[in-house]
PDB file of C-alpha atoms in Angstrom:
ATOM      1  CA  MET A  18      -4.695 -26.418   8.706  1.00  0.00           C
ATOM      2  CA  GLU A  19      -2.531 -25.761  11.866  1.00  0.00           C
ATOM      3  CA  VAL A  20      -3.411 -22.577  13.880  1.00  0.00           C
ATOM      4  CA  ALA A  21      -2.603 -19.598  11.707  1.00  0.00           C
ATOM      5  CA  ARG A  22       0.455 -17.261  12.696  1.00  0.00           C
ATOM      6  CA  PRO A  23      -0.134 -13.508  12.278  1.00  0.00           C
ATOM      7  CA  LEU A  24       0.961 -13.038   8.647  1.00  0.00           C
ATOM      8  CA  ASP A  25       0.086 -16.508   7.262  1.00  0.00           C
ATOM      9  CA  HIS A  26      -3.195 -15.689   5.547  1.00  0.00           C
ATOM     10  CA  LEU A  27      -1.877 -12.584   4.095  1.00  0.00           C
ATOM     11  CA  LEU A  28       1.168 -14.392   2.592  1.00  0.00           C
ATOM     12  CA  ARG A  29      -0.791 -17.540   1.592  1.00  0.00           C
ATOM     13  CA  HIS A  30      -3.196 -15.381  -0.273  1.00  0.00           C
ATOM     14  CA  ASN A  31      -0.521 -13.556  -1.960  1.00  0.00           C
ATOM     15  CA  THR A  32       1.057 -16.738  -3.278  1.00  0.00           C
ATOM     16  CA  TRP A  33      -2.266 -18.147  -4.300  1.00  0.00           C
ATOM     17  CA  ALA A  34      -3.400 -15.085  -6.055  1.00  0.00           C
ATOM     18  CA  ASN A  35       0.012 -14.913  -7.877  1.00  0.00           C
ATOM     19  CA  VAL A  36      -0.360 -18.583  -8.951  1.00  0.00           C
ATOM     20  CA  THR A  37      -3.994 -17.997  -9.919  1.00  0.00           C
ATOM     21  CA  ILE A  38      -3.237 -14.932 -12.255  1.00  0.00           C
ATOM     22  CA  LEU A  39      -0.151 -16.571 -13.664  1.00  0.00           C
ATOM     23  CA  GLU A  40      -1.813 -19.830 -14.450  1.00  0.00           C
ATOM     24  CA  PHE A  41      -4.819 -17.861 -16.096  1.00  0.00           C
ATOM     25  CA  CYS A  42      -2.417 -15.528 -18.139  1.00  0.00           C
ATOM     26  CA  ARG A  43      -0.746 -18.774 -19.346  1.00  0.00           C
ATOM     27  CA  GLY A  44      -3.724 -19.810 -21.059  1.00  0.00           C
ATOM     28  CA  LEU A  45      -4.086 -16.522 -22.842  1.00  0.00           C
ATOM     29  CA  GLU A  46      -3.221 -15.913 -26.618  1.00  0.00           C
ATOM     30  CA  PRO A  47       0.355 -14.486 -26.660  1.00  0.00           C
ATOM     31  CA  ALA A  48      -0.861 -11.160 -28.220  1.00  0.00           C
ATOM     32  CA  VAL A  49      -2.810 -10.408 -25.214  1.00  0.00           C
ATOM     33  CA  LEU A  50       0.161 -10.615 -23.042  1.00  0.00           C
ATOM     34  CA  GLU A  51       1.216  -7.512 -24.819  1.00  0.00           C
ATOM     35  CA  ALA A  52      -2.024  -5.632 -24.029  1.00  0.00           C
ATOM     36  CA  SER A  53      -2.062  -2.802 -21.720  1.00  0.00           C
ATOM     37  CA  ALA A  54      -4.517  -0.293 -20.237  1.00  0.00           C
ATOM     38  CA  ILE A  55      -4.085   3.584 -19.818  1.00  0.00           C
ATOM     39  CA  GLY A  56      -2.852   4.232 -16.244  1.00  0.00           C
ATOM     40  CA  THR A  57      -1.406   0.814 -15.479  1.00  0.00           C
ATOM     41  CA  TYR A  58       2.366  -0.221 -15.090  1.00  0.00           C
ATOM     42  CA  GLY A  59       2.724  -1.348 -18.624  1.00  0.00           C
ATOM     43  CA  THR A  60       1.891  -4.661 -20.613  1.00  0.00           C
ATOM     44  CA  LEU A  61       0.282  -7.463 -18.917  1.00  0.00           C
ATOM     45  CA  TYR A  62       3.434  -9.614 -19.474  1.00  0.00           C
ATOM     46  CA  GLY A  63       5.552  -6.597 -18.076  1.00  0.00           C
ATOM     47  CA  THR A  64       3.409  -6.431 -15.070  1.00  0.00           C
ATOM     48  CA  LEU A  65       3.487  -9.982 -14.045  1.00  0.00           C
ATOM     49  CA  GLN A  66       7.235 -10.046 -14.719  1.00  0.00           C
ATOM     50  CA  HIS A  67       7.548  -6.932 -12.331  1.00  0.00           C
ATOM     51  CA  LEU A  68       5.135  -8.622  -9.766  1.00  0.00           C
ATOM     52  CA  VAL A  69       7.286 -11.686  -9.445  1.00  0.00           C
ATOM     53  CA  GLY A  70      10.874 -10.041  -9.968  1.00  0.00           C
ATOM     54  CA  ALA A  71       9.869  -7.607  -7.114  1.00  0.00           C
ATOM     55  CA  GLU A  72       8.961 -10.308  -4.855  1.00  0.00           C
ATOM     56  CA  GLN A  73      12.110 -12.074  -5.664  1.00  0.00           C
ATOM     57  CA  GLY A  74      13.850  -9.034  -4.454  1.00  0.00           C
ATOM     58  CA  TYR A  75      11.887  -8.602  -1.167  1.00  0.00           C
ATOM     59  CA  VAL A  76      12.602 -12.178  -0.111  1.00  0.00           C
ATOM     60  CA  GLN A  77      16.328 -11.715  -1.105  1.00  0.00           C
ATOM     61  CA  LEU A  78      16.224  -8.671   1.333  1.00  0.00           C
ATOM     62  CA  LEU A  79      14.933 -10.755   3.993  1.00  0.00           C
ATOM     63  CA  THR A  80      16.989 -14.062   3.583  1.00  0.00           C
ATOM     64  CA  GLY A  81      20.046 -12.936   1.448  1.00  0.00           C
ATOM     65  CA  GLU A  82      18.935 -15.753  -0.934  1.00  0.00           C
ATOM     66  CA  LEU A  83      18.069 -15.447  -4.597  1.00  0.00           C
ATOM     67  CA  LEU A  84      15.421 -17.944  -5.224  1.00  0.00           C
ATOM     68  CA  GLY A  85      13.768 -19.237  -8.365  1.00  0.00           C
ATOM     69  CA  ARG A  86      15.231 -20.374 -11.593  1.00  0.00           C
ATOM     70  CA  ALA A  87      16.980 -17.045 -12.302  1.00  0.00           C
ATOM     71  CA  ARG A  88      17.136 -13.427 -11.471  1.00  0.00           C
ATOM     72  CA  ILE A  89      14.224 -11.654 -13.035  1.00  0.00           C
ATOM     73  CA  ARG A  90      15.342  -8.793 -14.848  1.00  0.00           C
ATOM     74  CA  ARG A  91      13.226  -6.059 -16.580  1.00  0.00           C
ATOM     75  CA  ASP A  92      15.211  -6.368 -19.869  1.00  0.00           C
ATOM     76  CA  GLN A  93      14.939 -10.043 -20.154  1.00  0.00           C
ATOM     77  CA  ARG A  94      12.191 -12.257 -21.213  1.00  0.00           C
ATOM     78  CA  HIS A  95      11.327 -15.001 -18.801  1.00  0.00           C
ATOM     79  CA  SER A  96       8.445 -17.560 -19.758  1.00  0.00           C
ATOM     80  CA  LEU A  97       5.382 -17.578 -17.629  1.00  0.00           C
ATOM     81  CA  ASP A  98       6.222 -21.132 -16.458  1.00  0.00           C
ATOM     82  CA  ASP A  99       9.582 -19.627 -15.163  1.00  0.00           C
ATOM     83  CA  LEU A 100       7.690 -16.910 -13.442  1.00  0.00           C
ATOM     84  CA  LEU A 101       5.072 -19.460 -12.004  1.00  0.00           C
ATOM     85  CA  ALA A 102       7.731 -21.603 -10.394  1.00  0.00           C
ATOM     86  CA  THR A 103       9.659 -18.528  -9.011  1.00  0.00           C
ATOM     87  CA  ALA A 104       6.384 -17.308  -7.441  1.00  0.00           C
ATOM     88  CA  LYS A 105       5.784 -20.627  -5.763  1.00  0.00           C
ATOM     89  CA  VAL A 106       9.368 -20.949  -4.140  1.00  0.00           C
ATOM     90  CA  ILE A 107       9.507 -17.319  -2.797  1.00  0.00           C
ATOM     91  CA  GLY A 108       6.107 -17.572  -1.643  1.00  0.00           C
ATOM     92  CA  ALA A 109       6.876 -20.448   0.379  1.00  0.00           C
ATOM     93  CA  ARG A 110      10.173 -19.106   1.601  1.00  0.00           C
ATOM     94  CA  ALA A 111       8.468 -15.847   2.769  1.00  0.00           C
ATOM     95  CA  LEU A 112       6.066 -17.813   4.886  1.00  0.00           C
ATOM     96  CA  MET A 113       9.017 -19.538   6.576  1.00  0.00           C
ATOM     97  CA  VAL A 114      10.809 -16.202   7.235  1.00  0.00           C
ATOM     98  CA  ALA A 115       7.480 -14.682   8.642  1.00  0.00           C
ATOM     99  CA  ALA A 116       7.150 -17.644  11.138  1.00  0.00           C
ATOM    100  CA  THR A 117      10.461 -17.168  12.653  1.00  0.00           C
ATOM    101  CA  ASP A 118      11.666 -13.422  11.924  1.00  0.00           C
ATOM    102  CA  ASP A 119      11.213 -10.360  14.109  1.00  0.00           C
ATOM    103  CA  VAL A 120       9.116  -7.666  12.453  1.00  0.00           C
ATOM    104  CA  THR A 121      11.203  -5.019  14.114  1.00  0.00           C
ATOM    105  CA  ARG A 122      14.633  -6.444  12.809  1.00  0.00           C
ATOM    106  CA  ARG A 123      16.143  -3.623  10.766  1.00  0.00           C
ATOM    107  CA  ILE A 124      17.876  -5.065   7.498  1.00  0.00           C
ATOM    108  CA  GLU A 125      19.953  -3.185   4.807  1.00  0.00           C
ATOM    109  CA  MET A 126      18.352  -2.543   1.549  1.00  0.00           C
ATOM    110  CA  ASN A 127      20.288  -0.634  -1.059  1.00  0.00           C
ATOM    111  CA  GLU A 128      22.116   2.610  -1.285  1.00  0.00           C
ATOM    112  CA  GLY A 129      22.656   2.798   2.431  1.00  0.00           C
ATOM    113  CA  ARG A 130      19.056   2.538   3.302  1.00  0.00           C
ATOM    114  CA  THR A 131      17.554   0.288   5.857  1.00  0.00           C
ATOM    115  CA  SER A 132      13.947  -1.119   6.642  1.00  0.00           C
ATOM    116  CA  THR A 133      12.388  -3.034   9.451  1.00  0.00           C
ATOM    117  CA  VAL A 134      11.301  -6.663   8.307  1.00  0.00           C
ATOM    118  CA  GLY A 135       7.780  -5.811   9.036  1.00  0.00           C
ATOM    119  CA  VAL A 136       7.531  -2.950   6.264  1.00  0.00           C
ATOM    120  CA  ILE A 137       9.125  -5.257   3.965  1.00  0.00           C
ATOM    121  CA  PHE A 138       6.440  -7.710   4.480  1.00  0.00           C
ATOM    122  CA  ALA A 139       3.653  -4.938   4.236  1.00  0.00           C
ATOM    123  CA  GLN A 140       5.374  -3.735   0.978  1.00  0.00           C
ATOM    124  CA  LEU A 141       5.348  -7.290  -0.586  1.00  0.00           C
ATOM    125  CA  VAL A 142       1.578  -7.498   0.175  1.00  0.00           C
ATOM    126  CA  HIS A 143       0.909  -4.149  -1.007  1.00  0.00           C
ATOM    127  CA  HIS A 144       2.969  -4.707  -4.109  1.00  0.00           C
ATOM    128  CA  GLY A 145       1.306  -7.909  -5.048  1.00  0.00           C
ATOM    129  CA  ASN A 146      -2.178  -6.699  -4.623  1.00  0.00           C
ATOM    130  CA  GLU A 147      -1.318  -3.473  -6.446  1.00  0.00           C
ATOM    131  CA  HIS A 148       0.292  -5.009  -9.549  1.00  0.00           C
ATOM    132  CA  ARG A 149      -2.356  -8.055  -9.654  1.00  0.00           C
ATOM    133  CA  THR A 150      -5.084  -5.357  -9.724  1.00  0.00           C
ATOM    134  CA  GLN A 151      -3.272  -3.560 -12.804  1.00  0.00           C
ATOM    135  CA  ALA A 152      -3.276  -6.975 -14.332  1.00  0.00           C
ATOM    136  CA  THR A 153      -6.969  -7.402 -13.800  1.00  0.00           C
ATOM    137  CA  THR A 154      -7.388  -3.819 -14.971  1.00  0.00           C
ATOM    138  CA  ILE A 155      -5.618  -4.759 -18.111  1.00  0.00           C
ATOM    139  CA  LEU A 156      -7.778  -7.791 -18.722  1.00  0.00           C
ATOM    140  CA  GLY A 157     -10.879  -5.906 -17.934  1.00  0.00           C
ATOM    141  CA  ALA A 158     -10.107  -3.135 -20.218  1.00  0.00           C
ATOM    142  CA  ASN A 159      -9.409  -5.724 -23.007  1.00  0.00           C
ATOM    143  CA  GLY A 160     -12.771  -7.360 -22.526  1.00  0.00           C
ATOM    144  CA  ILE A 161     -11.268 -10.443 -20.737  1.00  0.00           C
ATOM    145  CA  ALA A 162     -12.982 -11.492 -17.592  1.00  0.00           C
ATOM    146  CA  PRO A 163     -10.246 -11.716 -14.920  1.00  0.00           C
ATOM    147  CA  PRO A 164      -9.808 -14.740 -12.576  1.00  0.00           C
ATOM    148  CA  PRO A 165     -10.825 -14.170  -8.907  1.00  0.00           C
ATOM    149  CA  VAL A 166      -7.883 -13.155  -6.761  1.00  0.00           C
ATOM    150  CA  SER A 167      -9.602 -11.687  -3.574  1.00  0.00           C
ATOM    151  CA  GLY A 168      -8.887 -12.945  -0.019  1.00  0.00           C
ATOM    152  CA  TRP A 169     -12.596 -14.350  -0.309  1.00  0.00           C
ATOM    153  CA  GLY A 170     -11.485 -16.514  -3.266  1.00  0.00           C
ATOM    154  CA  TYR A 171      -8.361 -17.634  -1.250  1.00  0.00           C
ATOM    155  CA  GLY A 172     -10.388 -18.617   1.734  1.00  0.00           C
ATOM    156  CA  ARG A 173     -12.743 -20.749  -0.481  1.00  0.00           C
ATOM    157  CA  ALA A 174      -9.995 -22.219  -2.420  1.00  0.00           C
ATOM    158  CA  ALA A 175      -8.296 -23.279   0.876  1.00  0.00           C
ATOM    159  CA  GLY A 176     -11.506 -24.747   2.129  1.00  0.00           C
ATOM    160  CA  ILE A 177     -11.753 -22.750   5.243  1.00  0.00           C
ATOM    161  CA  SER A 178     -14.399 -20.064   4.479  1.00  0.00           C
ATOM    162  CA  GLU A 179     -17.758 -19.652   2.764  1.00  0.00           C
ATOM    163  CA  ALA A 180     -17.520 -15.900   2.148  1.00  0.00           C
ATOM    164  CA  GLU A 181     -17.959 -14.650  -1.237  1.00  0.00           C
ATOM    165  CA  GLU A 182     -17.605 -11.289  -3.146  1.00  0.00           C
TER     166      GLU A 182
ATOM    167  CA  MET B  23       3.961  -3.373  17.229  1.00  0.00           C
ATOM    168  CA  SER B  24       2.546  -6.918  16.561  1.00  0.00           C
ATOM    169  CA  ASP B  25       3.359  -8.709  13.296  1.00  0.00           C
ATOM    170  CA  LEU B  26      -0.156  -8.132  11.934  1.00  0.00           C
ATOM    171  CA  SER B  27      -0.410  -4.465  12.952  1.00  0.00           C
ATOM    172  CA  VAL B  28       2.314  -3.485  10.573  1.00  0.00           C
ATOM    173  CA  PRO B  29       0.217  -4.105   7.337  1.00  0.00           C
ATOM    174  CA  ILE B  30      -2.953  -2.994   8.951  1.00  0.00           C
ATOM    175  CA  GLU B  31      -1.446   0.276  10.155  1.00  0.00           C
ATOM    176  CA  TYR B  32      -0.123   0.703   6.646  1.00  0.00           C
ATOM    177  CA  ASP B  33      -3.536   0.258   5.218  1.00  0.00           C
ATOM    178  CA  ASN B  34      -4.971   2.777   7.578  1.00  0.00           C
ATOM    179  CA  TRP B  35      -2.320   5.395   6.505  1.00  0.00           C
ATOM    180  CA  ALA B  36      -2.637   4.609   2.737  1.00  0.00           C
ATOM    181  CA  THR B  37      -6.553   4.913   2.646  1.00  0.00           C
ATOM    182  CA  ASP B  38      -6.645   8.051   4.883  1.00  0.00           C
ATOM    183  CA  LYS B  39      -3.950   9.701   2.717  1.00  0.00           C
ATOM    184  CA  LEU B  40      -5.862   8.902  -0.607  1.00  0.00           C
ATOM    185  CA  ALA B  41      -9.197   9.711   0.973  1.00  0.00           C
ATOM    186  CA  GLY B  42      -7.952  13.225   1.943  1.00  0.00           C
ATOM    187  CA  PHE B  43      -6.292  13.548  -1.621  1.00  0.00           C
ATOM    188  CA  CYS B  44      -9.423  12.470  -3.505  1.00  0.00           C
ATOM    189  CA  ALA B  45     -11.844  14.694  -1.253  1.00  0.00           C
ATOM    190  CA  ALA B  46      -9.790  17.677  -2.332  1.00  0.00           C
ATOM    191  CA  LEU B  47      -9.961  17.143  -5.893  1.00  0.00           C
ATOM    192  CA  LEU B  48     -12.488  19.260  -8.158  1.00  0.00           C
ATOM    193  CA  PRO B  49     -15.813  17.519  -8.804  1.00  0.00           C
ATOM    194  CA  GLU B  50     -15.069  17.005 -12.420  1.00  0.00           C
ATOM    195  CA  GLN B  51     -12.052  15.193 -11.464  1.00  0.00           C
ATOM    196  CA  ARG B  52     -13.646  13.209  -8.877  1.00  0.00           C
ATOM    197  CA  ALA B  53     -16.105  11.996 -11.689  1.00  0.00           C
ATOM    198  CA  LEU B  54     -13.026  10.599 -13.762  1.00  0.00           C
ATOM    199  CA  THR B  55     -12.576   6.821 -14.424  1.00  0.00           C
ATOM    200  CA  THR B  56     -10.499   4.477 -16.654  1.00  0.00           C
ATOM    201  CA  PRO B  57     -11.475   1.273 -18.483  1.00  0.00           C
ATOM    202  CA  GLY B  58     -11.006  -1.867 -16.347  1.00  0.00           C
ATOM    203  CA  THR B  59     -11.501  -0.281 -12.947  1.00  0.00           C
ATOM    204  CA  MET B  60     -14.689  -0.331 -10.859  1.00  0.00           C
ATOM    205  CA  GLY B  61     -16.001   3.239 -11.483  1.00  0.00           C
ATOM    206  CA  THR B  62     -15.140   7.099 -10.838  1.00  0.00           C
ATOM    207  CA  ILE B  63     -12.786   8.148  -8.274  1.00  0.00           C
ATOM    208  CA  GLU B  64     -15.650   9.187  -6.074  1.00  0.00           C
ATOM    209  CA  ALA B  65     -17.361   5.720  -6.274  1.00  0.00           C
ATOM    210  CA  THR B  66     -14.251   3.930  -5.706  1.00  0.00           C
ATOM    211  CA  LEU B  67     -13.294   5.919  -2.380  1.00  0.00           C
ATOM    212  CA  ILE B  68     -16.917   5.583  -1.090  1.00  0.00           C
ATOM    213  CA  HIS B  69     -16.631   1.701  -1.820  1.00  0.00           C
ATOM    214  CA  LEU B  70     -13.213   1.586  -0.215  1.00  0.00           C
ATOM    215  CA  VAL B  71     -14.350   3.094   3.167  1.00  0.00           C
ATOM    216  CA  GLY B  72     -17.787   1.563   2.785  1.00  0.00           C
ATOM    217  CA  ALA B  73     -16.314  -1.844   2.808  1.00  0.00           C
ATOM    218  CA  LYS B  74     -13.965  -1.051   5.534  1.00  0.00           C
ATOM    219  CA  GLU B  75     -17.027  -0.192   7.592  1.00  0.00           C
ATOM    220  CA  ARG B  76     -18.457  -3.697   6.979  1.00  0.00           C
ATOM    221  CA  TYR B  77     -15.074  -5.277   7.689  1.00  0.00           C
ATOM    222  CA  ALA B  78     -15.030  -3.783  10.947  1.00  0.00           C
ATOM    223  CA  ALA B  79     -18.529  -4.380  11.758  1.00  0.00           C
ATOM    224  CA  SER B  80     -17.906  -8.139  11.007  1.00  0.00           C
ATOM    225  CA  LEU B  81     -14.924  -8.374  13.405  1.00  0.00           C
ATOM    226  CA  GLN B  82     -17.059  -6.748  16.097  1.00  0.00           C
ATOM    227  CA  GLY B  83     -19.956  -8.930  15.301  1.00  0.00           C
ATOM    228  CA  THR B  84     -22.337  -6.005  14.796  1.00  0.00           C
ATOM    229  CA  VAL B  85     -23.836  -4.045  11.804  1.00  0.00           C
ATOM    230  CA  PRO B  86     -22.068  -0.803  10.590  1.00  0.00           C
ATOM    231  CA  PRO B  87     -23.285   2.094  12.520  1.00  0.00           C
ATOM    232  CA  GLU B  88     -26.087   4.462  11.587  1.00  0.00           C
ATOM    233  CA  ASP B  89     -23.590   7.194  10.301  1.00  0.00           C
ATOM    234  CA  ALA B  90     -21.396   4.396   8.341  1.00  0.00           C
ATOM    235  CA  VAL B  91     -20.313   5.191   4.774  1.00  0.00           C
ATOM    236  CA  ARG B  92     -22.700   3.501   2.260  1.00  0.00           C
ATOM    237  CA  GLU B  93     -22.377   3.094  -1.342  1.00  0.00           C
ATOM    238  CA  THR B  94     -26.132   3.677  -1.634  1.00  0.00           C
ATOM    239  CA  THR B  95     -26.449   6.892   0.239  1.00  0.00           C
ATOM    240  CA  THR B  96     -23.166   8.688   0.936  1.00  0.00           C
ATOM    241  CA  THR B  97     -22.313  11.685  -1.125  1.00  0.00           C
ATOM    242  CA  ASP B  98     -20.353  13.893   1.451  1.00  0.00           C
ATOM    243  CA  LEU B  99     -16.547  13.211   1.068  1.00  0.00           C
ATOM    244  CA  GLY B 100     -15.877  15.148   3.919  1.00  0.00           C
ATOM    245  CA  HIS B 101     -18.050  12.552   5.870  1.00  0.00           C
ATOM    246  CA  VAL B 102     -15.915   9.680   4.079  1.00  0.00           C
ATOM    247  CA  VAL B 103     -12.686  11.159   5.166  1.00  0.00           C
ATOM    248  CA  ALA B 104     -13.908  11.626   8.839  1.00  0.00           C
ATOM    249  CA  ARG B 105     -15.317   7.964   8.679  1.00  0.00           C
ATOM    250  CA  ALA B 106     -12.083   6.540   7.376  1.00  0.00           C
ATOM    251  CA  LYS B 107     -10.024   8.254  10.140  1.00  0.00           C
ATOM    252  CA  LYS B 108     -12.360   6.796  12.787  1.00  0.00           C
ATOM    253  CA  LEU B 109     -12.194   3.195  11.238  1.00  0.00           C
ATOM    254  CA  SER B 110      -8.258   3.702  11.228  1.00  0.00           C
ATOM    255  CA  GLU B 111      -8.425   4.359  14.867  1.00  0.00           C
ATOM    256  CA  TRP B 112     -10.435   1.397  15.583  1.00  0.00           C
ATOM    257  CA  PHE B 113      -8.504  -0.944  13.290  1.00  0.00           C
ATOM    258  CA  ALA B 114      -5.177   0.228  14.968  1.00  0.00           C
ATOM    259  CA  GLY B 115      -6.543  -0.378  18.321  1.00  0.00           C
ATOM    260  CA  TYR B 116      -7.810  -3.791  17.215  1.00  0.00           C
ATOM    261  CA  SER B 117      -4.410  -4.892  15.574  1.00  0.00           C
ATOM    262  CA  ARG B 118      -2.566  -4.064  18.795  1.00  0.00           C
ATOM    263  CA  GLY B 119      -4.664  -6.424  20.650  1.00  0.00           C
ATOM    264  CA  GLN B 120      -4.536 -10.310  20.840  1.00  0.00           C
ATOM    265  CA  ILE B 121      -6.227 -11.494  17.467  1.00  0.00           C
ATOM    266  CA  ASP B 122      -7.503 -15.062  17.287  1.00  0.00           C
ATOM    267  CA  LEU B 123      -7.135 -15.606  13.458  1.00  0.00           C
ATOM    268  CA  ASP B 124      -9.058 -18.991  13.537  1.00  0.00           C
ATOM    269  CA  ARG B 125     -12.138 -17.700  15.336  1.00  0.00           C
ATOM    270  CA  ILE B 126     -15.226 -18.339  13.219  1.00  0.00           C
ATOM    271  CA  ILE B 127     -17.394 -15.358  12.369  1.00  0.00           C
ATOM    272  CA  GLU B 128     -20.649 -14.684  10.424  1.00  0.00           C
ATOM    273  CA  ARG B 129     -20.856 -12.492   7.481  1.00  0.00           C
ATOM    274  CA  ARG B 130     -24.130 -11.552   5.929  1.00  0.00           C
ATOM    275  CA  GLY B 131     -24.197 -11.901   2.133  1.00  0.00           C
ATOM    276  CA  ALA B 132     -25.838  -9.297  -0.155  1.00  0.00           C
ATOM    277  CA  ASP B 133     -28.724 -11.875  -0.624  1.00  0.00           C
ATOM    278  CA  GLY B 134     -29.140 -12.087   3.063  1.00  0.00           C
ATOM    279  CA  SER B 135     -27.509 -15.475   3.409  1.00  0.00           C
ATOM    280  CA  THR B 136     -25.076 -16.106   6.161  1.00  0.00           C
ATOM    281  CA  MET B 137     -21.586 -17.172   5.598  1.00  0.00           C
ATOM    282  CA  HIS B 138     -18.918 -18.550   7.909  1.00  0.00           C
ATOM    283  CA  LEU B 139     -15.185 -17.760   7.810  1.00  0.00           C
ATOM    284  CA  PRO B 140     -12.102 -17.383   9.976  1.00  0.00           C
ATOM    285  CA  VAL B 141     -11.079 -13.904  11.342  1.00  0.00           C
ATOM    286  CA  GLY B 142      -7.799 -14.446   9.236  1.00  0.00           C
ATOM    287  CA  ILE B 143      -9.640 -14.626   6.096  1.00  0.00           C
ATOM    288  CA  LEU B 144     -11.518 -11.502   6.606  1.00  0.00           C
ATOM    289  CA  ILE B 145      -8.406  -9.741   7.396  1.00  0.00           C
ATOM    290  CA  ALA B 146      -6.624 -11.101   4.261  1.00  0.00           C
ATOM    291  CA  GLN B 147      -9.727  -9.750   2.310  1.00  0.00           C
ATOM    292  CA  PHE B 148      -9.788  -6.566   4.024  1.00  0.00           C
ATOM    293  CA  LEU B 149      -6.086  -5.809   3.115  1.00  0.00           C
ATOM    294  CA  HIS B 150      -6.362  -7.041  -0.338  1.00  0.00           C
ATOM    295  CA  HIS B 151      -9.599  -4.924  -0.889  1.00  0.00           C
ATOM    296  CA  GLY B 152      -7.796  -1.592   0.342  1.00  0.00           C
ATOM    297  CA  ASN B 153      -4.772  -2.463  -1.915  1.00  0.00           C
ATOM    298  CA  GLU B 154      -6.959  -3.368  -4.850  1.00  0.00           C
ATOM    299  CA  HIS B 155      -9.043  -0.214  -4.883  1.00  0.00           C
ATOM    300  CA  ARG B 156      -6.131   2.120  -3.931  1.00  0.00           C
ATOM    301  CA  ALA B 157      -4.407   0.627  -7.091  1.00  0.00           C
ATOM    302  CA  GLN B 158      -7.522   1.389  -9.192  1.00  0.00           C
ATOM    303  CA  LEU B 159      -7.430   4.806  -7.988  1.00  0.00           C
ATOM    304  CA  GLY B 160      -3.723   4.979  -8.999  1.00  0.00           C
ATOM    305  CA  SER B 161      -4.660   3.797 -12.541  1.00  0.00           C
ATOM    306  CA  ILE B 162      -7.467   6.545 -12.910  1.00  0.00           C
ATOM    307  CA  PHE B 163      -4.931   9.221 -11.770  1.00  0.00           C
ATOM    308  CA  GLY B 164      -2.215   7.900 -14.081  1.00  0.00           C
ATOM    309  CA  ALA B 165      -4.640   7.833 -16.954  1.00  0.00           C
ATOM    310  CA  HIS B 166      -5.637  11.609 -16.581  1.00  0.00           C
ATOM    311  CA  GLY B 167      -2.312  12.861 -15.467  1.00  0.00           C
ATOM    312  CA  ILE B 168      -3.183  13.508 -11.988  1.00  0.00           C
ATOM    313  CA  ASP B 169      -0.040  13.269  -9.764  1.00  0.00           C
ATOM    314  CA  PRO B 170      -1.297  11.198  -6.691  1.00  0.00           C
ATOM    315  CA  PRO B 171       0.598  11.126  -3.447  1.00  0.00           C
ATOM    316  CA  HIS B 172       2.931   8.267  -2.953  1.00  0.00           C
ATOM    317  CA  TYR B 173       1.157   5.411  -0.947  1.00  0.00           C
ATOM    318  CA  SER B 174       3.241   2.381  -1.020  1.00  0.00           C
ATOM    319  CA  ALA B 175       4.429   0.606   2.257  1.00  0.00           C
ATOM    320  CA  PHE B 176       8.042   1.756   1.691  1.00  0.00           C
ATOM    321  CA  ASN B 177       6.639   5.323   1.674  1.00  0.00           C
ATOM    322  CA  TRP B 178       4.866   4.778   4.810  1.00  0.00           C
ATOM    323  CA  GLY B 179       7.824   3.136   6.583  1.00  0.00           C
ATOM    324  CA  HIS B 180       9.756   6.227   5.313  1.00  0.00           C
ATOM    325  CA  GLU B 181       7.370   8.579   6.872  1.00  0.00           C
ATOM    326  CA  LEU B 182       7.504   6.677  10.208  1.00  0.00           C
ATOM    327  CA  GLY B 183      11.197   6.350  10.226  1.00  0.00           C
ATOM    328  CA  LYS B 184      11.038   2.538   9.603  1.00  0.00           C
ATOM    329  CA  VAL B 185      12.698   2.946   6.354  1.00  0.00           C
ATOM    330  CA  ARG B 186      15.584   5.209   6.191  1.00  0.00           C
TER     331      ARG B 186
END
């Protein structure tokens, strides 16, 4: 692996964890995707769709590009294959942006609001971890052991770390 | 502000904010939990800050100090809030310096084994872990109708004037 740039591992972990949980959920019975847990965002499927849809939006803010097979909308059903494909392409693009962009650059969001690039990356990482946690909470609350999505798991999967939970 | 200091300073802000909020809850509220999370509000907060102690110590090549928050012994949430602030100060200073993400460090496992890993992986885990347990606290609050403080990175950016 090349020398890591500052946000590399955060963004690589985020994409790896998204792919891990989406692939895991793709193997579940369809009824499980409609399960929820009190205090979380919604159903398991709705949480995954929101997770990927929001990242698609964050990367669009950073680049002006809509990436993935289609815009992910809350009121439309997208297959987990579609979400997986979109998660991979936006993850790769986010990594490229982080390597070249300036975290202090200010960009326009919506309704006249602006944000620095750095805060959008912090939000992307926070948001991904937050909703993956809600997905694992739903799995746990419904008696299903979730897949490992920690930074330790990413390090082991990348073959660069021995650390475990 | 360096690229990495942005998510680290966000983590500091969010954990400090939730630590103060949790410590101010009634004891019976701090004993609440919800299925699928790691435990009660109090246990989750102590684990969140206790783990941050261990991440800081690993980066410094030391062991956590005598007064560190520990899941096995800590019960005083005022102390947890104070230690969280101290840790945030340390991480803020650390994140502003030159960080060699490829430097290999040692981490001792619960069974006493020694594991090797790059600094970049420890930081990815530290930030994942903070977000994970804050999200669990958010689920517990939501499950019991407790209105928590807003703690997203956009909220942080707004407070700092980075989002406006």
